Tab-separated table of N, CA and C in Angstrom:
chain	number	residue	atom	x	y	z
A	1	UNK	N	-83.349	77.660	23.373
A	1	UNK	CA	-82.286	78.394	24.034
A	1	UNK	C	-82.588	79.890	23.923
A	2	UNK	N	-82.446	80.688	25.125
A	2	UNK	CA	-83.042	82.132	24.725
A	2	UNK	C	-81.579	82.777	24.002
A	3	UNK	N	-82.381	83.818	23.085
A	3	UNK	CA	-81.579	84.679	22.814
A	3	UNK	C	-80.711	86.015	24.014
A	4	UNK	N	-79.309	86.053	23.879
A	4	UNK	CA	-78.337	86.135	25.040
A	4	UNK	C	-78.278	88.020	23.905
A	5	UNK	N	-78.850	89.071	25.225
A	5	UNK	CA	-78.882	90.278	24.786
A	5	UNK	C	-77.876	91.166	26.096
A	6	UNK	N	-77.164	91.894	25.768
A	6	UNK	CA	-76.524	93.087	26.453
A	6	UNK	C	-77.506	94.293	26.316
A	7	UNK	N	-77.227	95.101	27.449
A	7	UNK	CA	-77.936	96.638	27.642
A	7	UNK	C	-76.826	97.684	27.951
A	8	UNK	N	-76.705	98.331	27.071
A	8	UNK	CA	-75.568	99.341	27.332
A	8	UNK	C	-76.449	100.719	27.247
A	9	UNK	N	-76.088	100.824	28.648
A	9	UNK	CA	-76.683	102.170	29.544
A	9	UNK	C	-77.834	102.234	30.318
A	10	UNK	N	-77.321	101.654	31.145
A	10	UNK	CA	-78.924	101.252	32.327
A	10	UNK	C	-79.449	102.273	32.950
A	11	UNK	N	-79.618	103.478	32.789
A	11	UNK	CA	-80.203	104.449	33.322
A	11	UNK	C	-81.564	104.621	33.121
A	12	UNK	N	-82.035	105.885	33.239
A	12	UNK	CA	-83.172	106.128	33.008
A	12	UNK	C	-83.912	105.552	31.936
A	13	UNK	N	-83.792	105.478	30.952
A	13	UNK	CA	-84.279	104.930	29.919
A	13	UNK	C	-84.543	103.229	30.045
A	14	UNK	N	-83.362	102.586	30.335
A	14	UNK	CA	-83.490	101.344	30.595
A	14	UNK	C	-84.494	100.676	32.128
A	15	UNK	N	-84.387	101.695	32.752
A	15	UNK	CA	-85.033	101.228	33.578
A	15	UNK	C	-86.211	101.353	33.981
A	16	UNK	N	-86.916	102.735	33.381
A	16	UNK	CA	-88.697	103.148	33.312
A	16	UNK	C	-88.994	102.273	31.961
A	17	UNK	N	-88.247	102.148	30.848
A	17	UNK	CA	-89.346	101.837	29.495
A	17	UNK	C	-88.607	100.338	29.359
A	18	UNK	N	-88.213	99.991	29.265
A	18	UNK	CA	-87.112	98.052	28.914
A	18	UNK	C	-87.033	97.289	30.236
A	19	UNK	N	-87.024	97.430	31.006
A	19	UNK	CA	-86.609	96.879	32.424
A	19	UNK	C	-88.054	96.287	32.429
A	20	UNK	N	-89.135	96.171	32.377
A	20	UNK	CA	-90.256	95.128	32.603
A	20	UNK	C	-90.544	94.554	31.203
A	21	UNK	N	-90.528	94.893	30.190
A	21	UNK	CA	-91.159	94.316	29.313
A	21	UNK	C	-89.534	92.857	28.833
A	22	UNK	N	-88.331	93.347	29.436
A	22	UNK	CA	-87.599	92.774	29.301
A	22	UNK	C	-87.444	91.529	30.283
A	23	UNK	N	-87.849	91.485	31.305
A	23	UNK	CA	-88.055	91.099	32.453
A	23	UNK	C	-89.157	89.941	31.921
A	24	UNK	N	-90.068	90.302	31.088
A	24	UNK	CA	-91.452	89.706	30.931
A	24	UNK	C	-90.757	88.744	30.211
A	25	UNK	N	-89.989	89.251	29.064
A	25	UNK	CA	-89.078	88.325	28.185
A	25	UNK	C	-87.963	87.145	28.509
A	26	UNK	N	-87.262	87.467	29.739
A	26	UNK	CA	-86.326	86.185	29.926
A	26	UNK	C	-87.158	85.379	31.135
A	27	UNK	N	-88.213	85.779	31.894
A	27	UNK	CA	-89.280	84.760	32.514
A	27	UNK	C	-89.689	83.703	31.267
A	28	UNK	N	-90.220	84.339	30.541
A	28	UNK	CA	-90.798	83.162	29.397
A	28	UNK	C	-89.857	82.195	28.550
A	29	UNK	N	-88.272	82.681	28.784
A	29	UNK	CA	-87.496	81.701	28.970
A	29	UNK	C	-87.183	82.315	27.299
A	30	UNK	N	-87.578	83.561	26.857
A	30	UNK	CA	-87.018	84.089	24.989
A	30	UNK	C	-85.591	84.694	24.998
A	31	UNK	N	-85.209	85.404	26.105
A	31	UNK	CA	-84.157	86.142	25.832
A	31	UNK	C	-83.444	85.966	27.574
A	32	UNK	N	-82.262	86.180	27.542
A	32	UNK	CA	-81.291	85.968	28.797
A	32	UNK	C	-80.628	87.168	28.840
A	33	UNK	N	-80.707	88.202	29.779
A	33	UNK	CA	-79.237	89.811	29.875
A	33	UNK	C	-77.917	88.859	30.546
A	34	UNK	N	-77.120	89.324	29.647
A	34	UNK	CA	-76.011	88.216	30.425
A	34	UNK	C	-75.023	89.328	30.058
A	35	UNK	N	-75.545	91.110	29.753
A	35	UNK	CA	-74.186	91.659	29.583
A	35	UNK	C	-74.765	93.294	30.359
A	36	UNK	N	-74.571	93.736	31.558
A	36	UNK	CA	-75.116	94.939	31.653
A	36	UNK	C	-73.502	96.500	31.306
A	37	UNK	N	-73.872	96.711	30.392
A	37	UNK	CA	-72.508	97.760	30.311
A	37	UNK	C	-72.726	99.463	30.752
A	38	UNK	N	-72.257	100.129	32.098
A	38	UNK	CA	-72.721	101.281	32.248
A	38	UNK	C	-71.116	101.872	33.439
A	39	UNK	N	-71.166	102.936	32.723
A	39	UNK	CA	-69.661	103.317	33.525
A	39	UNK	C	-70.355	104.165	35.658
A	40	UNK	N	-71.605	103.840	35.464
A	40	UNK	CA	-72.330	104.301	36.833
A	40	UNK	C	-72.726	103.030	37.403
A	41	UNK	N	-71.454	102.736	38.690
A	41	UNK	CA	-72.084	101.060	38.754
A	41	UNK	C	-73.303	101.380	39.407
A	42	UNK	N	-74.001	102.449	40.268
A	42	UNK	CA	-75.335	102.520	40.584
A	42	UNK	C	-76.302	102.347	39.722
A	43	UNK	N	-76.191	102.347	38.412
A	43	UNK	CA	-77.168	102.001	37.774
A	43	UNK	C	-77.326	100.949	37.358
A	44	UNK	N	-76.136	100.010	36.900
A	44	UNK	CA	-76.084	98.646	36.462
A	44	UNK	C	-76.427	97.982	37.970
A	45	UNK	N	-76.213	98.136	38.998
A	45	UNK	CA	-76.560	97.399	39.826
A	45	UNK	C	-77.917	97.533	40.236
A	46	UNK	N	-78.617	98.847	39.814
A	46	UNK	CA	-80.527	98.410	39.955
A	46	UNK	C	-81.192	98.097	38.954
A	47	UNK	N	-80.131	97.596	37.782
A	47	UNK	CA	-80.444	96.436	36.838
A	47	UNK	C	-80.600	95.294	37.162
A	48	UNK	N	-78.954	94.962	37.781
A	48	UNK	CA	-78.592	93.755	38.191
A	48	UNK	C	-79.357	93.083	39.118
A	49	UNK	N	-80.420	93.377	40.082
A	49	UNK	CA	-81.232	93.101	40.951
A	49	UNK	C	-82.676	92.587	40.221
A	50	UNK	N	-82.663	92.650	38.798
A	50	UNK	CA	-83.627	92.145	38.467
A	50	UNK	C	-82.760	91.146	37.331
A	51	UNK	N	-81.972	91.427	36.659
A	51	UNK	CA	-81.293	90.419	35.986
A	51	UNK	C	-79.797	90.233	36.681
A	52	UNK	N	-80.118	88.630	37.829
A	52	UNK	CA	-78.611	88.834	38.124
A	52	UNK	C	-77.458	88.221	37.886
A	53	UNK	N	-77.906	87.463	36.665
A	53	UNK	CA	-76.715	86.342	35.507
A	53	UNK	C	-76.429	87.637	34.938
A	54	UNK	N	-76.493	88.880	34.699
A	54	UNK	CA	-75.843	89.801	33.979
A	54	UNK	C	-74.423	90.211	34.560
A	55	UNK	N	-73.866	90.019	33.894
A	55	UNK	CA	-72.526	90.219	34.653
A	55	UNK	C	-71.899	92.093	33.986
A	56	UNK	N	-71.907	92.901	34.579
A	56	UNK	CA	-71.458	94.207	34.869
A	56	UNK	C	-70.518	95.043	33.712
A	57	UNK	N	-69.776	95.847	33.341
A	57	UNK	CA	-68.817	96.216	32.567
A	57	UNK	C	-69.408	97.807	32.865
A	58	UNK	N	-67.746	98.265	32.510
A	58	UNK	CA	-67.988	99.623	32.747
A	58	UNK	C	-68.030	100.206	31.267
A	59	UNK	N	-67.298	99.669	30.443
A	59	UNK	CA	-67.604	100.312	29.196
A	59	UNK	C	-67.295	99.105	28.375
A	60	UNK	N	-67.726	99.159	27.148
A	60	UNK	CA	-68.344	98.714	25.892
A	60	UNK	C	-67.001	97.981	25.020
A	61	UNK	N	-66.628	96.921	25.065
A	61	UNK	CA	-65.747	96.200	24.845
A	61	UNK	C	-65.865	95.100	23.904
A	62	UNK	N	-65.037	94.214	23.464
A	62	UNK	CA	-65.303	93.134	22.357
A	62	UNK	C	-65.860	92.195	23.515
A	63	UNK	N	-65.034	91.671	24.519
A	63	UNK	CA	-65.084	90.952	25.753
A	63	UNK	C	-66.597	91.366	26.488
A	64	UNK	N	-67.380	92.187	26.525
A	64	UNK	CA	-68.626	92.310	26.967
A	64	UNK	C	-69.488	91.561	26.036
A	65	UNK	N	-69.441	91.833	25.031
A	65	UNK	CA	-70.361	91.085	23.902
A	65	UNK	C	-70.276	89.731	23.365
A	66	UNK	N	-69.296	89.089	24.489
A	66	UNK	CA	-68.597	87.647	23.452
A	66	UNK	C	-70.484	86.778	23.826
A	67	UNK	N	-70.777	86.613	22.324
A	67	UNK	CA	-71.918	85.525	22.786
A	67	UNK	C	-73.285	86.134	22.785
A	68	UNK	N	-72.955	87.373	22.793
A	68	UNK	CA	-74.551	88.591	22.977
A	68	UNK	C	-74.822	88.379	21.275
A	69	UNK	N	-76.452	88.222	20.679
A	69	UNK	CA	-77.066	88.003	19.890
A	69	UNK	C	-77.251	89.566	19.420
A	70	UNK	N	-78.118	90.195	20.278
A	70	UNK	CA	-78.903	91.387	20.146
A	70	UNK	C	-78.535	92.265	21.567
A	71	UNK	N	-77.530	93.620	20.773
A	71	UNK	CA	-77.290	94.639	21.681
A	71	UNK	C	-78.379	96.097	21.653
A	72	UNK	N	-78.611	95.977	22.980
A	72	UNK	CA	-79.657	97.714	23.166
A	72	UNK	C	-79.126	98.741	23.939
A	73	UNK	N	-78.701	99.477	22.691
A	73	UNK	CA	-77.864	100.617	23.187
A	73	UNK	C	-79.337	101.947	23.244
A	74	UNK	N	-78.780	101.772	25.059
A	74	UNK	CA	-79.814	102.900	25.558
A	74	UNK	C	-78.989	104.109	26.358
A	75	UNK	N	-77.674	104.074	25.952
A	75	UNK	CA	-77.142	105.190	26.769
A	75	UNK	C	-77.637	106.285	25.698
A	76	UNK	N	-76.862	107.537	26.768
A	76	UNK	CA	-76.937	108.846	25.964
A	76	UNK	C	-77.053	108.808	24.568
A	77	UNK	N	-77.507	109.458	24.088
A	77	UNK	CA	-77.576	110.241	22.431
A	77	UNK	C	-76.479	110.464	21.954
A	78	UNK	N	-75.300	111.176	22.387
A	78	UNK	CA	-74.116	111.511	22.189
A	78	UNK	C	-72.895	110.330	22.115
A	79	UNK	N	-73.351	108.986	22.900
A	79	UNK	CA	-72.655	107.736	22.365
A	79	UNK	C	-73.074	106.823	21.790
A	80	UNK	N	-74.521	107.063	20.799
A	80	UNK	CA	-74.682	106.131	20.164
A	80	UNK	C	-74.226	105.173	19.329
A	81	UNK	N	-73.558	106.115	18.539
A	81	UNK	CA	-72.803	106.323	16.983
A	81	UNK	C	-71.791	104.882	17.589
A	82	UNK	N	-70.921	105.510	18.574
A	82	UNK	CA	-69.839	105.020	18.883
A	82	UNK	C	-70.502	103.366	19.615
A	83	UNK	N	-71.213	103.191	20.033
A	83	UNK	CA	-71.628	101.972	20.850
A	83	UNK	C	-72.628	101.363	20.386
A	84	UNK	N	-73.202	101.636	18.907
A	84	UNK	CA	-73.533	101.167	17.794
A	84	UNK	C	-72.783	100.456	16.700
A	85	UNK	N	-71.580	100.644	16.947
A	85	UNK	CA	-70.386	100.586	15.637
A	85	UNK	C	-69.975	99.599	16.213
A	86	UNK	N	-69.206	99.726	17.281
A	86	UNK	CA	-68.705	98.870	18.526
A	86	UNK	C	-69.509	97.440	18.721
A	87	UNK	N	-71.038	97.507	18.631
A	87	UNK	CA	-71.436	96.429	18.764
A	87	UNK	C	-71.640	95.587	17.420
A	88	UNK	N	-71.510	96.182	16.379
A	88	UNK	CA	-71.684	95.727	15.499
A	88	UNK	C	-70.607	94.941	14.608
A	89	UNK	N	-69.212	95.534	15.093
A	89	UNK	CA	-68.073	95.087	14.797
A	89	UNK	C	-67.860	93.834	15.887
A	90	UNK	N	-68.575	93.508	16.922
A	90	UNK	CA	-68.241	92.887	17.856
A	90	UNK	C	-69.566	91.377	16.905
A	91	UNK	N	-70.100	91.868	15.979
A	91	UNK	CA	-70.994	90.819	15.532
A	91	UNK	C	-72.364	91.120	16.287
A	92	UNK	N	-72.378	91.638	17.111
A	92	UNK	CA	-74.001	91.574	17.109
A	92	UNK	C	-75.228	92.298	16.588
A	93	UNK	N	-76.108	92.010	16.541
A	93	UNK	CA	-77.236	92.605	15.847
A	93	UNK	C	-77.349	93.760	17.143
A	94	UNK	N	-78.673	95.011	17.039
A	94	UNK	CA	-77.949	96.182	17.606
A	94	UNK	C	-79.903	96.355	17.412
A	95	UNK	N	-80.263	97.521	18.942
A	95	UNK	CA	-81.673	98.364	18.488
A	95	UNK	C	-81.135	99.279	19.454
A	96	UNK	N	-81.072	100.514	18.897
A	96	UNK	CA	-80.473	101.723	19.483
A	96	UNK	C	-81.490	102.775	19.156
A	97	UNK	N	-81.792	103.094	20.458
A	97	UNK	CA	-82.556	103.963	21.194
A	97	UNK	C	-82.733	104.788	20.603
A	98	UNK	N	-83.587	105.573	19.972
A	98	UNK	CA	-83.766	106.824	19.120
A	98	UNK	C	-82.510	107.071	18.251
A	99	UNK	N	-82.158	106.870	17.335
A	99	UNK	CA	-80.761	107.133	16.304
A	99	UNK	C	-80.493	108.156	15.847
């Protein structure tokens, strides 16, 4: 069963450096995005075109994470703290983008 990961903040970051090697990952059937969280639906949606069982959120909730294993918080620098804590209280394990 793959491991079920959220991406909170699909922008730039998520989408030049994680967006293929992640891609490489739920082809081989290891990991599933089943949570894209970004308050710019333009960006979650040129996520969503490559993962499209990810279902959308605008911000970072208990209800986004129900079931997510491993959260990658790639938004801004300035909400790490906060969407680090958040996921972690929500139970999931967490790799956040430069800390």
């Amino acid at each position: 069963m793959p491991l079920h990961i959220a991406i909170v903040g699909c922008g730039a970051v998520a989408q030049r450096l994680y967006r293929q090697p992640i891609q490489r990952l739920e082809k081989r059937g290891v990991i599933r995005v089943v949570a894209l969280v970004d308050p710019v639906v333009e960006h979650a949606d040129a996520l969503r075109r490559y993962f499209p069982r990810a279902r959308h959120r605008v911000q970072l909730d208990p209800a986004a994470l129900d079931g997510v294993a491993l959260t990658l918080i790639l938004s801004p620098a300035h909400l790490h703290c906060s969407h680090t804590l958040d996921a972690l209280q929500a139970g999931s394990h967490v790799l956040c983008e430069k800390p």
